[in-house]
mmCIF file of C-alpha atoms in Angstrom:
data_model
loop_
_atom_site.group_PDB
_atom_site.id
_atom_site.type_symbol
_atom_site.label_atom_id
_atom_site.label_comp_id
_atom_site.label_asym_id
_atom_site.label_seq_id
_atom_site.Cartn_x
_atom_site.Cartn_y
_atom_site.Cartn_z
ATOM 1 C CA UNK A 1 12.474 211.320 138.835
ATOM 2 C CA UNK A 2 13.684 207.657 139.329
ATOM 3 C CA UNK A 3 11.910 205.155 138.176
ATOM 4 C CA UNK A 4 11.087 203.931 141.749
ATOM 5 C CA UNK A 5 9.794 207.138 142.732
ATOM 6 C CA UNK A 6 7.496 207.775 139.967
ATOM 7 C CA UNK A 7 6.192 203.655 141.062
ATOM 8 C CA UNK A 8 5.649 205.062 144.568
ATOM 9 C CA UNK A 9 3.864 208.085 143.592
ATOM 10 C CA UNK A 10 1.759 205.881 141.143
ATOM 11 C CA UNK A 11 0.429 204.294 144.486
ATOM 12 C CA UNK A 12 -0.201 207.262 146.060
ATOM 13 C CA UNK A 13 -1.998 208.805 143.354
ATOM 14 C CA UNK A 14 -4.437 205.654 143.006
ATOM 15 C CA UNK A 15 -5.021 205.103 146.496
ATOM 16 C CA UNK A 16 -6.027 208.776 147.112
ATOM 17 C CA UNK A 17 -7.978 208.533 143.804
ATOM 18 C CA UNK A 18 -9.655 205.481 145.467
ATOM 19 C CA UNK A 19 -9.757 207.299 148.948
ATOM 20 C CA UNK A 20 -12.107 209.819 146.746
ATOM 21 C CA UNK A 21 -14.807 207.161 145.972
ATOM 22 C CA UNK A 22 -13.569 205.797 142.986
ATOM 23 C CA UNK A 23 -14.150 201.958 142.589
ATOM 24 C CA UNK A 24 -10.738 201.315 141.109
ATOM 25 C CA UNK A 25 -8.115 202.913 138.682
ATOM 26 C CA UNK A 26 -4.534 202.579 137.471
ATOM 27 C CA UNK A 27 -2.034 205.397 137.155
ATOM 28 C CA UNK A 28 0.943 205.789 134.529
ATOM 29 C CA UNK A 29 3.654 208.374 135.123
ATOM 30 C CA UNK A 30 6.601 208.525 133.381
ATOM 31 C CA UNK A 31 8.159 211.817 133.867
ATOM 32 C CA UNK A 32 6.566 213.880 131.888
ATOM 33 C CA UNK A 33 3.302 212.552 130.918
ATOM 34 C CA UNK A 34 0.076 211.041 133.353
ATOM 35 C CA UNK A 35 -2.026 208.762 132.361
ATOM 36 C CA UNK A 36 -4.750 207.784 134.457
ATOM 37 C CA UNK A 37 -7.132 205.043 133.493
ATOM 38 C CA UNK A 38 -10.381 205.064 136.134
ATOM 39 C CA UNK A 39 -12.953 202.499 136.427
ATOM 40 C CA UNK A 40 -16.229 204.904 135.981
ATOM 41 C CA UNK A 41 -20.067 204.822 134.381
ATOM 42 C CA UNK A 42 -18.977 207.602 132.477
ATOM 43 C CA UNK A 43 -17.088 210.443 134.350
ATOM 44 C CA UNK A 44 -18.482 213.794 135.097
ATOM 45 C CA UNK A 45 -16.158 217.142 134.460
ATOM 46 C CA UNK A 46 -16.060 217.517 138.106
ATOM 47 C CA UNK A 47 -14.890 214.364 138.908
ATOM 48 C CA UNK A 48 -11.864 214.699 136.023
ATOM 49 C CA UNK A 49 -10.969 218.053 137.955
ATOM 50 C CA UNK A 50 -11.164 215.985 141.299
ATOM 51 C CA UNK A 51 -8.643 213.637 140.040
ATOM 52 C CA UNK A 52 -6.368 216.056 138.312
ATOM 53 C CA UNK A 53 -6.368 217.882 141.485
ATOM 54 C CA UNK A 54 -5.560 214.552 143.513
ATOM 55 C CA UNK A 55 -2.417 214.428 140.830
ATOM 56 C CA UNK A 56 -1.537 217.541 140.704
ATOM 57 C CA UNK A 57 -1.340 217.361 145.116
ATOM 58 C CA UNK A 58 1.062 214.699 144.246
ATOM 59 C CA UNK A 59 3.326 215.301 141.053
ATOM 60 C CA UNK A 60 4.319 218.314 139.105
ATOM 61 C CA UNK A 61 2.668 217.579 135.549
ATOM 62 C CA UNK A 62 1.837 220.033 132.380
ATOM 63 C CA UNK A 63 -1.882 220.334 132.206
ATOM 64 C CA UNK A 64 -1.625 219.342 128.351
ATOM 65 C CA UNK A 65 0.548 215.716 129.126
ATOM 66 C CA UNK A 66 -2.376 214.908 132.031
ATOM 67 C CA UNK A 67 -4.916 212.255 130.107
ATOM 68 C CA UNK A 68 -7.963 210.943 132.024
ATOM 69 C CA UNK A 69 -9.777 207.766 130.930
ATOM 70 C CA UNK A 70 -12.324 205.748 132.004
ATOM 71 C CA UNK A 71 -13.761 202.558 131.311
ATOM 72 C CA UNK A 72 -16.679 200.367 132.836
#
């Protein structure tokens, strides 16, 4: 994927992570690997799945290169 597409799908990905309730997060694709960094008071195993899923929807990713942070 070109850089500018994986910048646009970046977007998408947060905003419909944000559309899902969460305050704020940032999301890092480069190909391969996702990284997505949410703003959270610790995050519950169904809301990790909820924002795979919302990645997944968007880009094709292994389920291994998918990381899920979150920070308060």
């Amino acid at each position: 994927a070109s850089v500018s597409a994986l910048i646009e799908s970046e977007n998408q990905i947060e905003s419909l992570i944000k559309a899902a309730g969460f305050e704020d997060c940032v999301v890092y694709l480069d190909g391969e690997n996702a990284n997505i960094v949410v703003k959270s008071e610790g995050l519950q195993a169904n809301q990790a799945a909820q924002i795979k899923d919302i990645l997944l929807s968007e880009v094709d990713v292994l389920n291994e290169n998918i990381r899920i942070f979150d920070v308060n």
